[in-house]
PDB file of C-alpha atoms in Angstrom:
ATOM      1  CA  MET A 270     -14.026  16.526 -27.875  1.00 33.00           C
ATOM      2  CA  ILE A 271     -13.899  13.039 -25.425  1.00 34.00           C
ATOM      3  CA  PRO A 272     -16.597  12.108 -22.730  1.00 35.00           C
ATOM      4  CA  SER A 273     -15.285  11.267 -19.687  1.00 33.00           C
ATOM      5  CA  ARG A 274     -15.717  11.387 -15.941  1.00 34.00           C
ATOM      6  CA  GLY A 275     -19.646  12.049 -16.275  1.00 35.00           C
ATOM      7  CA  ARG A 276     -21.632  12.737 -19.237  1.00 35.00           C
ATOM      8  CA  GLY A 277     -19.547  15.696 -20.291  1.00 34.00           C
ATOM      9  CA  VAL A 278     -16.647  16.924 -22.937  1.00 30.00           C
ATOM     10  CA  LEU A 279     -13.314  16.487 -22.487  1.00 28.00           C
ATOM     11  CA  ASP A 280     -10.632  18.036 -25.013  1.00 29.00           C
ATOM     12  CA  GLY A 281      -8.246  15.097 -25.171  1.00 31.00           C
ATOM     13  CA  SER A 282      -5.567  17.807 -25.206  1.00 30.00           C
ATOM     14  CA  ASP A 283      -6.620  20.001 -21.922  1.00 31.00           C
ATOM     15  CA  SER A 284      -7.841  18.876 -18.519  1.00 32.00           C
ATOM     16  CA  HIS A 285     -10.659  20.962 -18.211  1.00 28.00           C
ATOM     17  CA  ALA A 286     -14.527  19.888 -19.286  1.00 26.00           C
ATOM     18  CA  GLY A 287     -18.185  20.210 -18.459  1.00 30.00           C
ATOM     19  CA  SER A 288     -19.869  17.359 -17.070  1.00 49.00           C
ATOM     20  CA  TYR A 289     -22.535  15.687 -18.519  1.00 60.00           C
ATOM     21  CA  PHE A 290     -23.237  13.254 -16.243  1.00 58.00           C
ATOM     22  CA  SER A 291     -24.122  13.668 -12.722  1.00 52.00           C
ATOM     23  CA  SER A 292     -20.823  12.591 -11.426  1.00 53.00           C
ATOM     24  CA  LYS A 293     -18.074  13.455  -8.858  1.00 53.00           C
ATOM     25  CA  PRO A 294     -15.505  15.381 -10.559  1.00 49.00           C
ATOM     26  CA  GLY A 295     -12.313  13.984 -10.739  1.00 47.00           C
ATOM     27  CA  ASN A 296      -8.768  14.007 -12.582  1.00 37.00           C
ATOM     28  CA  PRO A 297      -9.279  12.325 -16.063  1.00 34.00           C
ATOM     29  CA  ALA A 298      -5.458  11.964 -16.702  1.00 30.00           C
ATOM     30  CA  MET A 299      -5.254   8.191 -15.749  1.00 30.00           C
ATOM     31  CA  TRP A 300      -7.850   7.409 -18.275  1.00 31.00           C
ATOM     32  CA  ILE A 301      -8.228   9.464 -20.747  1.00 29.00           C
ATOM     33  CA  ARG A 302      -5.122   6.952 -22.750  1.00 28.00           C
ATOM     34  CA  GLY A 303      -5.115   5.510 -25.961  1.00 27.00           C
ATOM     35  CA  SER A 304      -7.607   5.564 -28.623  1.00 28.00           C
ATOM     36  CA  LEU A 305     -10.630   7.345 -28.636  1.00 29.00           C
ATOM     37  CA  ASN A 306     -12.969   8.243 -31.063  1.00 32.00           C
ATOM     38  CA  PRO A 307     -14.046  12.174 -30.733  1.00 29.00           C
ATOM     39  CA  VAL A 308     -17.350  12.498 -29.985  1.00 30.00           C
ATOM     40  CA  ASN A 309     -18.815  15.971 -29.255  1.00 28.00           C
ATOM     41  CA  LEU A 310     -21.387  16.530 -26.278  1.00 29.00           C
ATOM     42  CA  LEU A 311     -22.785  19.459 -24.131  1.00 30.00           C
ATOM     43  CA  ASN A 312     -24.465  19.487 -20.780  1.00 38.00           C
ATOM     44  CA  ARG A 313     -27.941  18.712 -20.567  1.00 39.00           C
ATOM     45  CA  ASP A 314     -29.281  22.292 -19.928  1.00 39.00           C
ATOM     46  CA  THR A 315     -25.886  24.406 -20.208  1.00 35.00           C
ATOM     47  CA  GLU A 316     -23.377  24.915 -23.221  1.00 33.00           C
ATOM     48  CA  ASP A 317     -20.198  23.737 -22.140  1.00 34.00           C
ATOM     49  CA  LYS A 318     -17.879  25.287 -19.692  1.00 32.00           C
ATOM     50  CA  ASP A 319     -14.190  25.872 -19.209  1.00 33.00           C
ATOM     51  CA  ALA A 320     -14.379  24.735 -15.444  1.00 31.00           C
ATOM     52  CA  PRO A 321     -11.797  22.581 -13.136  1.00 29.00           C
ATOM     53  CA  TRP A 322     -12.786  19.157 -12.469  1.00 28.00           C
ATOM     54  CA  CYS A 323     -12.655  20.222  -9.154  1.00 30.00           C
ATOM     55  CA  LYS A 324     -10.472  21.530  -6.730  1.00 30.00           C
ATOM     56  CA  CYS A 325      -7.937  18.488  -5.830  1.00 30.00           C
ATOM     57  CA  CYS A 326      -8.187  17.532  -9.469  1.00 33.00           C
ATOM     58  CA  ASP A 327      -7.294  20.629 -11.751  1.00 34.00           C
ATOM     59  CA  ASP A 328      -3.960  19.112 -12.847  1.00 38.00           C
ATOM     60  CA  ASP A 329      -2.241  15.734 -13.883  1.00 42.00           C
ATOM     61  CA  ASP A 330      -0.512  15.067 -10.777  1.00 43.00           C
ATOM     62  CA  PRO A 331      -1.474  11.810 -10.322  1.00 44.00           C
ATOM     63  CA  SER A 332      -1.045  12.208  -5.981  1.00 44.00           C
ATOM     64  CA  HIS A 333      -4.230  14.868  -6.075  1.00 39.00           C
ATOM     65  CA  ASP A 334      -6.288  12.151  -8.202  1.00 44.00           C
ATOM     66  CA  CYS A 335      -9.726  10.941  -6.174  1.00 40.00           C
ATOM     67  CA  GLY A 336     -12.277   8.401  -6.994  1.00 39.00           C
ATOM     68  CA  CYS A 337      -9.949   5.779  -8.693  1.00 41.00           C
ATOM     69  CA  THR A 338      -9.173   2.335  -7.617  1.00 54.00           C
ATOM     70  CA  LEU A 339      -5.602   0.872  -8.327  1.00 61.00           C
ATOM     71  CA  LEU A 340      -6.938  -1.842 -10.231  1.00 63.00           C
ATOM     72  CA  SER A 341      -9.077   0.340 -12.588  1.00 60.00           C
ATOM     73  CA  GLU A 342      -5.876   2.590 -13.307  1.00 60.00           C
ATOM     74  CA  VAL A 343      -3.920  -0.058 -14.304  1.00 58.00           C
ATOM     75  CA  PHE A 344      -6.498  -2.370 -16.141  1.00 60.00           C
ATOM     76  CA  CYS A 345      -8.684   0.492 -17.876  1.00 61.00           C
ATOM     77  CA  ALA A 346      -6.370   2.956 -18.935  1.00 61.00           C
ATOM     78  CA  GLY A 347      -7.268   4.250 -22.222  1.00 63.00           C
ATOM     79  CA  ARG A 348     -11.376   3.873 -20.824  1.00 71.00           C
ATOM     80  CA  ILE A 349     -13.219   6.866 -20.250  1.00 80.00           C
ATOM     81  CA  ARG A 350     -14.731   6.994 -16.357  1.00 80.00           C
ATOM     82  CA  VAL A 351     -18.187   8.355 -15.214  1.00 83.00           C
ATOM     83  CA  GLY A 352     -17.397   8.954 -11.199  1.00 82.00           C
ATOM     84  CA  ASN A 353     -15.677   5.298 -10.375  1.00 84.00           C
ATOM     85  CA  MET A 354     -18.123   3.341 -13.580  1.00 87.00           C
ATOM     86  CA  VAL A 355     -15.606   2.204 -16.194  1.00 87.00           C
ATOM     87  CA  VAL A 356     -17.054   2.874 -19.697  1.00 89.00           C
ATOM     88  CA  PHE A 357     -15.952   0.185 -22.598  1.00 88.00           C
ATOM     89  CA  LYS A 358     -19.642   1.732 -24.935  1.00 87.00           C
ATOM     90  CA  GLN A 359     -21.116   4.422 -25.523  1.00 85.00           C
ATOM     91  CA  ASN A 360     -23.751   5.517 -28.358  1.00 85.00           C
ATOM     92  CA  LYS A 361     -26.215   8.226 -28.600  1.00 84.00           C
ATOM     93  CA  ASN A 362     -29.704   8.804 -28.572  1.00 82.00           C
ATOM     94  CA  ALA A 363     -31.502  10.529 -31.008  1.00 82.00           C
ATOM     95  CA  GLN A 364     -31.369  13.673 -29.470  1.00 80.00           C
ATOM     96  CA  GLY A 365     -27.723  13.287 -29.906  1.00 80.00           C
ATOM     97  CA  GLU A 366     -27.239  12.884 -26.237  1.00 80.00           C
ATOM     98  CA  PRO A 367     -24.664  10.454 -24.778  1.00 82.00           C
ATOM     99  CA  VAL A 368     -26.018   6.917 -23.766  1.00 85.00           C
ATOM    100  CA  LEU A 369     -23.931   4.276 -22.016  1.00 88.00           C
ATOM    101  CA  SER A 370     -23.866   0.563 -23.191  1.00 88.00           C
ATOM    102  CA  LEU A 371     -21.612  -1.313 -21.643  1.00 91.00           C
ATOM    103  CA  LEU A 372     -19.878   0.369 -18.525  1.00 92.00           C
ATOM    104  CA  VAL A 373     -18.576  -1.767 -14.865  1.00 91.00           C
ATOM    105  CA  GLY A 374     -18.537  -0.653 -11.714  1.00 91.00           C
ATOM    106  CA  PRO A 375     -15.901  -0.072  -8.820  1.00 89.00           C
ATOM    107  CA  PHE A 376     -15.979  -3.336  -7.549  1.00 90.00           C
ATOM    108  CA  TRP A 377     -15.685  -5.104 -10.523  1.00 90.00           C
ATOM    109  CA  PRO A 378     -12.326  -7.148  -9.610  1.00 90.00           C
ATOM    110  CA  MET A 379     -14.657  -9.166  -6.960  1.00 92.00           C
ATOM    111  CA  LEU A 380     -17.245  -9.720  -9.926  1.00 93.00           C
ATOM    112  CA  MET A 381     -14.962 -11.225 -12.173  1.00 92.00           C
ATOM    113  CA  CYS A 382     -12.453 -12.869  -9.664  1.00 92.00           C
ATOM    114  CA  ILE A 383     -15.153 -14.264  -6.878  1.00 94.00           C
ATOM    115  CA  THR A 384     -18.752 -13.996  -8.461  1.00 96.00           C
ATOM    116  CA  TYR A 385     -17.740 -15.552 -11.869  1.00 96.00           C
ATOM    117  CA  PRO A 386     -15.159 -17.880 -10.627  1.00 97.00           C
ATOM    118  CA  LEU A 387     -17.809 -18.978  -8.198  1.00 96.00           C
ATOM    119  CA  ILE A 388     -20.696 -19.578 -10.133  1.00 96.00           C
ATOM    120  CA  ILE A 389     -19.028 -21.252 -13.032  1.00 96.00           C
ATOM    121  CA  GLY A 390     -16.817 -23.568 -10.977  1.00 96.00           C
ATOM    122  CA  ILE A 391     -19.663 -24.842  -8.465  1.00 95.00           C
ATOM    123  CA  SER A 392     -21.798 -25.410 -11.729  1.00 95.00           C
ATOM    124  CA  CYS A 393     -18.854 -27.314 -13.538  1.00 95.00           C
ATOM    125  CA  PHE A 394     -18.650 -29.622 -10.354  1.00 94.00           C
ATOM    126  CA  VAL A 395     -22.451 -30.052  -9.964  1.00 93.00           C
ATOM    127  CA  TYR A 396     -22.252 -30.789 -13.634  1.00 93.00           C
ATOM    128  CA  ILE A 397     -19.848 -33.618 -13.440  1.00 92.00           C
ATOM    129  CA  LYS A 398     -21.837 -35.294 -10.416  1.00 90.00           C
ATOM    130  CA  ILE A 399     -25.074 -34.990 -12.017  1.00 89.00           C
ATOM    131  CA  ALA A 400     -24.669 -35.749 -15.852  1.00 87.00           C
ATOM    132  CA  PRO A 401     -23.882 -39.024 -16.023  1.00 88.00           C
ATOM    133  CA  ILE A 402     -27.210 -39.880 -14.163  1.00 88.00           C
ATOM    134  CA  LEU A 403     -29.750 -37.226 -14.751  1.00 88.00           C
ATOM    135  CA  HIS A 404     -32.223 -37.473 -17.506  1.00 89.00           C
ATOM    136  CA  PRO A 405     -31.321 -34.898 -20.423  1.00 91.00           C
ATOM    137  CA  LEU A 406     -34.258 -33.254 -20.195  1.00 93.00           C
ATOM    138  CA  ALA A 407     -33.606 -32.215 -16.346  1.00 91.00           C
ATOM    139  CA  LEU A 408     -30.198 -31.590 -17.489  1.00 93.00           C
ATOM    140  CA  PHE A 409     -31.551 -29.127 -20.532  1.00 95.00           C
ATOM    141  CA  GLY A 410     -33.463 -27.545 -17.925  1.00 95.00           C
ATOM    142  CA  TRP A 411     -30.556 -27.110 -14.978  1.00 95.00           C
ATOM    143  CA  PHE A 412     -28.241 -25.734 -18.178  1.00 96.00           C
ATOM    144  CA  CYS A 413     -30.553 -23.321 -18.746  1.00 97.00           C
ATOM    145  CA  LEU A 414     -31.145 -22.070 -15.178  1.00 97.00           C
ATOM    146  CA  THR A 415     -27.135 -22.031 -14.966  1.00 97.00           C
ATOM    147  CA  LEU A 416     -27.267 -19.750 -17.938  1.00 97.00           C
ATOM    148  CA  THR A 417     -30.150 -17.491 -16.927  1.00 98.00           C
ATOM    149  CA  VAL A 418     -27.767 -17.001 -13.682  1.00 98.00           C
ATOM    150  CA  ILE A 419     -24.335 -16.027 -15.799  1.00 97.00           C
ATOM    151  CA  ILE A 420     -26.437 -13.627 -18.392  1.00 98.00           C
ATOM    152  CA  SER A 421     -28.593 -11.979 -15.934  1.00 98.00           C
ATOM    153  CA  LEU A 422     -25.306 -11.086 -13.768  1.00 98.00           C
ATOM    154  CA  PHE A 423     -24.199  -9.855 -17.010  1.00 97.00           C
ATOM    155  CA  LEU A 424     -27.101  -7.699 -17.764  1.00 96.00           C
ATOM    156  CA  THR A 425     -27.118  -6.071 -14.150  1.00 97.00           C
ATOM    157  CA  ALA A 426     -23.018  -5.701 -13.843  1.00 95.00           C
ATOM    158  CA  CYS A 427     -22.505  -4.181 -17.114  1.00 94.00           C
ATOM    159  CA  ARG A 428     -25.575  -2.137 -17.762  1.00 93.00           C
ATOM    160  CA  ASP A 429     -26.212   1.692 -17.003  1.00 93.00           C
ATOM    161  CA  PRO A 430     -27.829   1.371 -13.474  1.00 94.00           C
ATOM    162  CA  GLY A 431     -29.854   4.901 -13.644  1.00 92.00           C
ATOM    163  CA  ILE A 432     -26.967   7.635 -13.805  1.00 92.00           C
ATOM    164  CA  LEU A 433     -28.824  11.195 -13.994  1.00 88.00           C
ATOM    165  CA  PRO A 434     -27.361  13.712 -16.662  1.00 87.00           C
ATOM    166  CA  ARG A 435     -26.229  16.875 -14.878  1.00 85.00           C
ATOM    167  CA  TYR A 436     -29.356  19.708 -13.666  1.00 87.00           C
ATOM    168  CA  THR A 437     -27.760  23.082 -12.929  1.00 85.00           C
ATOM    169  CA  SER A 438     -30.844  24.461 -13.156  1.00 86.00           C
ATOM    170  CA  GLN A 439     -33.481  23.100 -10.769  1.00 85.00           C
ATOM    171  CA  PRO A 440     -35.929  21.127 -13.327  1.00 85.00           C
ATOM    172  CA  HIS A 441     -38.951  20.998 -10.480  1.00 87.00           C
ATOM    173  CA  SER A 442     -39.611  22.232  -7.040  1.00 87.00           C
ATOM    174  CA  SER A 443     -39.258  18.502  -6.292  1.00 89.00           C
ATOM    175  CA  TRP A 444     -35.672  18.322  -7.073  1.00 89.00           C
ATOM    176  CA  ARG A 445     -32.976  18.604  -4.438  1.00 90.00           C
ATOM    177  CA  TRP A 446     -29.424  19.953  -5.062  1.00 88.00           C
ATOM    178  CA  ASN A 447     -26.779  17.457  -4.792  1.00 85.00           C
ATOM    179  CA  ASP A 448     -23.450  18.979  -3.680  1.00 84.00           C
ATOM    180  CA  GLN A 449     -21.363  15.722  -4.089  1.00 82.00           C
ATOM    181  CA  ALA A 450     -22.177  15.721  -7.815  1.00 82.00           C
ATOM    182  CA  LYS A 451     -23.225  19.248  -8.192  1.00 84.00           C
ATOM    183  CA  THR A 452     -26.467  18.377  -9.752  1.00 85.00           C
ATOM    184  CA  TYR A 453     -30.279  18.710  -9.058  1.00 88.00           C
ATOM    185  CA  ARG A 454     -31.376  15.273  -8.287  1.00 89.00           C
ATOM    186  CA  PRO A 455     -35.456  14.506  -8.621  1.00 91.00           C
ATOM    187  CA  PRO A 456     -36.793  12.178  -5.586  1.00 91.00           C
ATOM    188  CA  GLY A 457     -35.742   8.548  -5.488  1.00 90.00           C
ATOM    189  CA  ALA A 458     -32.062   9.886  -6.875  1.00 90.00           C
ATOM    190  CA  PHE A 459     -29.286   9.700  -4.632  1.00 90.00           C
ATOM    191  CA  TYR A 460     -25.535  10.017  -4.800  1.00 91.00           C
ATOM    192  CA  ASP A 461     -23.606   6.826  -4.265  1.00 90.00           C
ATOM    193  CA  ASP A 462     -20.215   7.356  -2.834  1.00 87.00           C
ATOM    194  CA  GLU A 463     -18.853   4.199  -3.954  1.00 88.00           C
ATOM    195  CA  CYS A 464     -19.423   4.649  -7.776  1.00 88.00           C
ATOM    196  CA  GLY A 465     -19.553   8.382  -7.580  1.00 87.00           C
ATOM    197  CA  VAL A 466     -22.487   9.113  -9.057  1.00 90.00           C
ATOM    198  CA  VAL A 467     -26.214   9.923  -8.987  1.00 91.00           C
ATOM    199  CA  VAL A 468     -28.045   6.936  -9.534  1.00 93.00           C
ATOM    200  CA  GLU A 469     -32.085   7.127 -10.413  1.00 92.00           C
ATOM    201  CA  GLU A 470     -34.059   5.033  -7.590  1.00 92.00           C
ATOM    202  CA  PHE A 471     -30.788   4.329  -6.178  1.00 93.00           C
ATOM    203  CA  ASP A 472     -31.372   0.980  -3.740  1.00 94.00           C
ATOM    204  CA  HIS A 473     -28.100  -0.370  -2.875  1.00 93.00           C
ATOM    205  CA  THR A 474     -24.627  -1.094  -4.013  1.00 93.00           C
ATOM    206  CA  CYS A 475     -23.372  -4.817  -4.597  1.00 94.00           C
ATOM    207  CA  PRO A 476     -19.980  -5.367  -4.664  1.00 93.00           C
ATOM    208  CA  TRP A 477     -21.031  -9.024  -5.842  1.00 95.00           C
ATOM    209  CA  THR A 478     -22.664  -7.499  -9.218  1.00 95.00           C
ATOM    210  CA  GLY A 479     -19.353  -4.801  -9.035  1.00 93.00           C
ATOM    211  CA  THR A 480     -22.047  -1.770  -9.280  1.00 94.00           C
ATOM    212  CA  ALA A 481     -24.761   0.104  -8.033  1.00 94.00           C
ATOM    213  CA  ILE A 482     -28.375  -1.205  -8.184  1.00 96.00           C
ATOM    214  CA  GLY A 483     -30.403   1.211  -9.415  1.00 94.00           C
ATOM    215  CA  LYS A 484     -33.840   2.046 -11.819  1.00 93.00           C
ATOM    216  CA  ARG A 485     -32.150   0.573 -15.471  1.00 94.00           C
ATOM    217  CA  ASN A 486     -30.642  -2.785 -14.022  1.00 94.00           C
ATOM    218  CA  MET A 487     -33.309  -3.540 -11.034  1.00 96.00           C
ATOM    219  CA  GLY A 488     -35.230  -6.045 -13.110  1.00 96.00           C
ATOM    220  CA  PRO A 489     -32.366  -7.935 -13.891  1.00 97.00           C
ATOM    221  CA  PHE A 490     -31.168  -7.778 -10.997  1.00 97.00           C
ATOM    222  CA  LYS A 491     -34.288  -9.277  -9.484  1.00 98.00           C
ATOM    223  CA  VAL A 492     -34.138 -12.261 -11.852  1.00 98.00           C
ATOM    224  CA  PHE A 493     -30.081 -12.739 -11.196  1.00 98.00           C
ATOM    225  CA  VAL A 494     -31.405 -13.167  -7.119  1.00 98.00           C
ATOM    226  CA  SER A 495     -34.222 -15.489  -8.189  1.00 98.00           C
ATOM    227  CA  SER A 496     -32.733 -17.358 -10.350  1.00 97.00           C
ATOM    228  CA  ILE A 497     -29.547 -17.700  -8.417  1.00 97.00           C
ATOM    229  CA  CYS A 498     -31.699 -18.763  -4.781  1.00 97.00           C
ATOM    230  CA  ALA A 499     -33.187 -21.423  -7.178  1.00 97.00           C
ATOM    231  CA  LEU A 500     -29.693 -22.712  -8.657  1.00 96.00           C
ATOM    232  CA  ILE A 501     -28.272 -23.370  -5.358  1.00 96.00           C
ATOM    233  CA  LEU A 502     -31.686 -25.058  -3.842  1.00 96.00           C
ATOM    234  CA  ILE A 503     -31.428 -27.476  -6.785  1.00 95.00           C
ATOM    235  CA  ASP A 504     -27.196 -27.840  -6.942  1.00 94.00           C
ATOM    236  CA  ILE A 505     -27.363 -29.016  -3.230  1.00 94.00           C
ATOM    237  CA  ILE A 506     -30.602 -31.563  -4.116  1.00 92.00           C
ATOM    238  CA  LEU A 507     -29.079 -33.015  -7.216  1.00 91.00           C
ATOM    239  CA  THR A 508     -25.882 -32.890  -5.963  1.00 90.00           C
ATOM    240  CA  SER A 509     -27.074 -34.789  -2.606  1.00 88.00           C
ATOM    241  CA  GLY A 510     -28.468 -37.135  -4.610  1.00 83.00           C
ATOM    242  CA  ALA A 511     -25.928 -37.890  -6.987  1.00 80.00           C
ATOM    243  CA  MET A 512     -23.398 -38.688  -4.080  1.00 79.00           C
ATOM    244  CA  SER A 513     -25.888 -40.851  -2.430  1.00 77.00           C
ATOM    245  CA  MET A 514     -26.191 -43.110  -5.709  1.00 74.00           C
ATOM    246  CA  GLY A 515     -22.781 -43.307  -5.896  1.00 62.00           C
ATOM    247  CA  LYS A 516     -22.587 -44.547  -2.197  1.00 62.00           C
ATOM    248  CA  SER A 517     -24.893 -47.352  -2.935  1.00 57.00           C
TER     249      SER A 517
END
């Protein structure tokens, strides 16, 4: 059994599954390829059911596919999917439930082709300008701040933002039904149409990080925002000073 398109189970020889994660169902045919280790997973509150993923995705016809981006289909074939999120690594907790350890959101091409190149490219330019004139301790501090930006961006982009497991029965009276993901959701959890999942304490979808911002990646996101603002300011000051010294 292979988990795919939600915290669910998918028999590699069948396109029917019961989902574990609260994601919009979709056709797994474009994603379940390559070598994947079998993992037996069950729904949070119901046994696995033989039910189609959704009415428009109950066969292997690519024209019926929904929620897939072309780049993900091309470059991430063989990876499992939760909504529009691509999962690269998952583990199981003490209760045997799946834990998404490494994944990217639907806007990962922007993360890889724009956000990271901008940060790294500008940082390299600044380093070339300031390295000859800056005190080693100050240069070390600048390097640490730059590294903080890069690492916090990775933790924001590649961490589970707080994808809610699917609940087919109401755990509490305050929970409301979400029709897109076919699950009950607690207050503060919302369905993100771009990521195709219900995210706990959902804040927004950030194309720069490529993913949704929610309960589990809000911490590193705040570190990323504050550190990159500080880095931009420091880069402007240091580069301006270096260029002024070069002219004098």
